[in-house]
PDB file of C-alpha atoms in Angstrom:
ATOM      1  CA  UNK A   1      85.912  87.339 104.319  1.00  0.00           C
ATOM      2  CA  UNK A   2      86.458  90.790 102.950  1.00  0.00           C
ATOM      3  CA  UNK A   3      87.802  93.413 104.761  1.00  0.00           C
ATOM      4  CA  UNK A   4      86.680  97.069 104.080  1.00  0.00           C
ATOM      5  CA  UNK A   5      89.001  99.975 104.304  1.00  0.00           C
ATOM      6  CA  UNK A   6      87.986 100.795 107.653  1.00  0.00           C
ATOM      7  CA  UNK A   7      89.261  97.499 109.351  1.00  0.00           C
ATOM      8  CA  UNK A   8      92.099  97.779 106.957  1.00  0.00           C
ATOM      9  CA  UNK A   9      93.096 100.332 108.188  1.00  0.00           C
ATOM     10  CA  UNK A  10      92.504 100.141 111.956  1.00  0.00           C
ATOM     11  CA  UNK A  11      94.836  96.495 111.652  1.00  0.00           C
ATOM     12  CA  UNK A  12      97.415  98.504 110.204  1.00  0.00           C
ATOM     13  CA  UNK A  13      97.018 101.012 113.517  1.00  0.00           C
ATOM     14  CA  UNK A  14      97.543  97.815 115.734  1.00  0.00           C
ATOM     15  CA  UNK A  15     100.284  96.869 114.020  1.00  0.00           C
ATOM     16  CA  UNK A  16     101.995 100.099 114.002  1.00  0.00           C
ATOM     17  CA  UNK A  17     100.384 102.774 116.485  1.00  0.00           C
ATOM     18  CA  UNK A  18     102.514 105.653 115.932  1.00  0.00           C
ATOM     19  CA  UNK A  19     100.266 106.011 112.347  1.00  0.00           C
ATOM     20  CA  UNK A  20      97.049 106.728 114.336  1.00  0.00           C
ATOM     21  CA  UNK A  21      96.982 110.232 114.372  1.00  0.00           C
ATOM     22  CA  UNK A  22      97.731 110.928 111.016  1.00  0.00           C
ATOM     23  CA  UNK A  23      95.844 108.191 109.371  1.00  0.00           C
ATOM     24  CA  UNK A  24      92.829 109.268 111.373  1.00  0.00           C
ATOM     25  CA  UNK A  25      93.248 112.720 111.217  1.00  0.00           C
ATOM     26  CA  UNK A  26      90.109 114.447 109.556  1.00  0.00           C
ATOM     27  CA  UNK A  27      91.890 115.012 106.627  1.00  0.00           C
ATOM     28  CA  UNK A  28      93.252 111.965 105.959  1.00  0.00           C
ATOM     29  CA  UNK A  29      90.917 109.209 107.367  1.00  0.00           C
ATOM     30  CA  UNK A  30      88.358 109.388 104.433  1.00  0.00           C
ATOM     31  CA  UNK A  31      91.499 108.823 101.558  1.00  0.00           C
ATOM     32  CA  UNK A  32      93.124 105.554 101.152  1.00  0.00           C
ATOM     33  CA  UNK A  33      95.924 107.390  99.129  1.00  0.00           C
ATOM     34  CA  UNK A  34      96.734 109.861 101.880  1.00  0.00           C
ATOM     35  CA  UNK A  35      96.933 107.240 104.208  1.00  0.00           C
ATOM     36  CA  UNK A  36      99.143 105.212 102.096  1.00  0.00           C
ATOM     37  CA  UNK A  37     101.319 108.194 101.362  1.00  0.00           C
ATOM     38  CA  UNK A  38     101.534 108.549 104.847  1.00  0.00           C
ATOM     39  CA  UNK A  39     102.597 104.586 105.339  1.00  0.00           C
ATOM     40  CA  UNK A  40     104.586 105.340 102.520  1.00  0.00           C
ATOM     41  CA  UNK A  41     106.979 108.029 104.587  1.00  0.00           C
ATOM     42  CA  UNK A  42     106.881 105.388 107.643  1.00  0.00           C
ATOM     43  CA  UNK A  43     108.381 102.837 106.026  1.00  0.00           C
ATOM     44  CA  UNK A  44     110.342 104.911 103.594  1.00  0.00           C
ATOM     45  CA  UNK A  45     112.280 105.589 107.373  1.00  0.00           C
ATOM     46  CA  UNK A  46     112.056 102.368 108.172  1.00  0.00           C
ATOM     47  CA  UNK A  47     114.450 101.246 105.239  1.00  0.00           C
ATOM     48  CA  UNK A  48     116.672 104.693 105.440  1.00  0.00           C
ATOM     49  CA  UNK A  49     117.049 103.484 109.524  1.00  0.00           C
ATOM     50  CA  UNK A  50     117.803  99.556 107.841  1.00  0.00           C
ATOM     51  CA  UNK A  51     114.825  98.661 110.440  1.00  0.00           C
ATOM     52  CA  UNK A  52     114.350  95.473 109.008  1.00  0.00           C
ATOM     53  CA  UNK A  53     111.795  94.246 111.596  1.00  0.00           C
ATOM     54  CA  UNK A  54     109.250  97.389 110.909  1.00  0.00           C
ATOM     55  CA  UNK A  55     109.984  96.535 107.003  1.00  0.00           C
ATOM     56  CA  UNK A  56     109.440  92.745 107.786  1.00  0.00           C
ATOM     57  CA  UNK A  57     106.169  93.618 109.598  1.00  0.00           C
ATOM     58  CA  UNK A  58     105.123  95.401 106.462  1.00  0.00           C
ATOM     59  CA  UNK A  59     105.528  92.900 104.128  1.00  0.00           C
ATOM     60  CA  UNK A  60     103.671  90.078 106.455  1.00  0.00           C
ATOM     61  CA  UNK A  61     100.523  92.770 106.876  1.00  0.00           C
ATOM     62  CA  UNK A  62     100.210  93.301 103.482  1.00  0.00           C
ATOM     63  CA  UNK A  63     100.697  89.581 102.092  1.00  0.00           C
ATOM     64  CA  UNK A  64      97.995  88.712 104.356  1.00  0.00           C
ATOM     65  CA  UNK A  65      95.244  91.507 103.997  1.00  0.00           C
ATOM     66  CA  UNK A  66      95.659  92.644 100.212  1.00  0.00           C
ATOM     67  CA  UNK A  67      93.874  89.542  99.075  1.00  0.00           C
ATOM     68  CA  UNK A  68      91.210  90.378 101.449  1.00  0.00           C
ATOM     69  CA  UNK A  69      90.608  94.005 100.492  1.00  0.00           C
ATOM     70  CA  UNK A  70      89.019  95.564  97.556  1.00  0.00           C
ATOM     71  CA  UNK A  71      90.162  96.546  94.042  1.00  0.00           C
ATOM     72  CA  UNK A  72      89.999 100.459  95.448  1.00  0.00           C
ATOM     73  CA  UNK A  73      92.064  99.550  98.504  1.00  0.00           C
ATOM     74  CA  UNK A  74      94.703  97.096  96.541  1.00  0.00           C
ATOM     75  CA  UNK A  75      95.409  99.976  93.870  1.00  0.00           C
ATOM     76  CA  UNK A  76      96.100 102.009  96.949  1.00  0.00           C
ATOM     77  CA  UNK A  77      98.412 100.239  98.522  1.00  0.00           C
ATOM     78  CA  UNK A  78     100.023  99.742  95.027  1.00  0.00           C
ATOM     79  CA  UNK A  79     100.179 102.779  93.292  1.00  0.00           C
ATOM     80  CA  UNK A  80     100.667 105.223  96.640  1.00  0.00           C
ATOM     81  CA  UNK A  81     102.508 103.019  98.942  1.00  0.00           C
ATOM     82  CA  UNK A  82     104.495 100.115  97.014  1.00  0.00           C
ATOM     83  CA  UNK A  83     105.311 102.220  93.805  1.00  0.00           C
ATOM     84  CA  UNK A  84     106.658 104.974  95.572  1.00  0.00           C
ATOM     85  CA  UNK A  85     109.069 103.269  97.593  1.00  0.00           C
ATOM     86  CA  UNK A  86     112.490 104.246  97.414  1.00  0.00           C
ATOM     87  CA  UNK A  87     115.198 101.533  97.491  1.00  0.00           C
ATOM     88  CA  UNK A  88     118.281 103.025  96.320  1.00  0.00           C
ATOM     89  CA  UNK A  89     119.934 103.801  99.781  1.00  0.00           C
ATOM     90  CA  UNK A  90     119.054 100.488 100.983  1.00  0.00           C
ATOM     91  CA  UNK A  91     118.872  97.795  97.782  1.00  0.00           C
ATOM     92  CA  UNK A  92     118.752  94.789 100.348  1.00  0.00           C
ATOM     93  CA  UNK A  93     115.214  96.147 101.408  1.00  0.00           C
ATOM     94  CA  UNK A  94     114.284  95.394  97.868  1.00  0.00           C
ATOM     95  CA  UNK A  95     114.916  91.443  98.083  1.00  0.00           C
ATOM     96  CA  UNK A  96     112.328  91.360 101.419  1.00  0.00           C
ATOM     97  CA  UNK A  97     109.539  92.141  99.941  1.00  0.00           C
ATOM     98  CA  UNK A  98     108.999  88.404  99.023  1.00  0.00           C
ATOM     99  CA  UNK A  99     107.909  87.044  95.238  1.00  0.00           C
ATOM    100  CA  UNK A 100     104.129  89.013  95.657  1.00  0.00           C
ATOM    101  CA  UNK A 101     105.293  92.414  96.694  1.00  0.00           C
ATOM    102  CA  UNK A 102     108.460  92.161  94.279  1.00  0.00           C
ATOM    103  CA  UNK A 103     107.043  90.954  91.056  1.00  0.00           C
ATOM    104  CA  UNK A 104     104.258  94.227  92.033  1.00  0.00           C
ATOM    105  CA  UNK A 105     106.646  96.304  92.913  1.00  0.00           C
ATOM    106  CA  UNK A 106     108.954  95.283  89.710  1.00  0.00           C
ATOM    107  CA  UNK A 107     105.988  95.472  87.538  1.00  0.00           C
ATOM    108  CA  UNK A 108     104.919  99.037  88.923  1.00  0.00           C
ATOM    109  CA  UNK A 109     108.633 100.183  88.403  1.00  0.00           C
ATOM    110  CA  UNK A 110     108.561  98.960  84.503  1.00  0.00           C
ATOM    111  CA  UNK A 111     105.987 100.779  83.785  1.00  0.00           C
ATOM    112  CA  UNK A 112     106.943 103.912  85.367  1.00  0.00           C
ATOM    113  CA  UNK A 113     109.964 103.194  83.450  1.00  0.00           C
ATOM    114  CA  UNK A 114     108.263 102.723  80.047  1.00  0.00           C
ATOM    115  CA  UNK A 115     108.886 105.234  77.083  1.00  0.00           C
ATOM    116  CA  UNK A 116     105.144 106.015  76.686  1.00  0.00           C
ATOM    117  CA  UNK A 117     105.248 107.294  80.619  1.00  0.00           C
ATOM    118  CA  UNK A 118     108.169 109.138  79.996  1.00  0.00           C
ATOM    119  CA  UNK A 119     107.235 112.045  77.282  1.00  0.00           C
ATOM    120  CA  UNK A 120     106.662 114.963  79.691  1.00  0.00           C
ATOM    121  CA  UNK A 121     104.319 117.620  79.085  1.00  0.00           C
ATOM    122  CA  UNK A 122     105.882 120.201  76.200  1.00  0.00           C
TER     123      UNK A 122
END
């Protein structure tokens, strides 16, 4: 069964209440990539705290619901949650995200890393 952004979202409440407000507030509940920006600073705390059971909990959710979601929802949670995590205080974090999350995450760095998406604007 697929699951829509709206029950995506609300699983990711239950899991984590303390995102409710902000994920639903009216300027964020319509934009998957403000809410994962938001999720992003959660667990970007999470790993700067070493709160390895929030981080775990993460990486469980999102193992089991991004095959269920659409192709709008997955680039979400890739491009404005997993690609702008920050591991450098805390490499360890790195090694939890499991083989899915870290070959994603991996891939998502290389190619921010890439020559061609390096130039700049002159």
């Amino acid at each position: 069964m697929m699951k829509d952004q709206d029950l995506f979202i609300k699983e990711l409440i239950q899991l984590f209440p303390s995102l409710k407000e902000e994920f639903l507030d009216e300027d964020y509940r319509d934009s998957i990539t403000f809410q994962m920006g938001s999720f992003k600073r959660f667990i970007q705390q999470a790993i700067a705290k070493n709160d390895g059971d929030k981080f775990d909990a993460m990486v469980v959710f999102l193992n089991k619901n991004l095959p269920l979601v659409d192709k709008r929802v997955q680039n979400a949670v890739y491009l404005s949650f997993l690609g702008k995590l920050d591991f450098s205080k805390n490499p360890d974090f790195k090694k939890r995200l499991g083989q899915h999350l870290g070959e994603a995450y991996t891939d998502i760095e290389n190619y921010n890393n890439s020559p061609r998406n390096n130039r700049g604007i002159k």
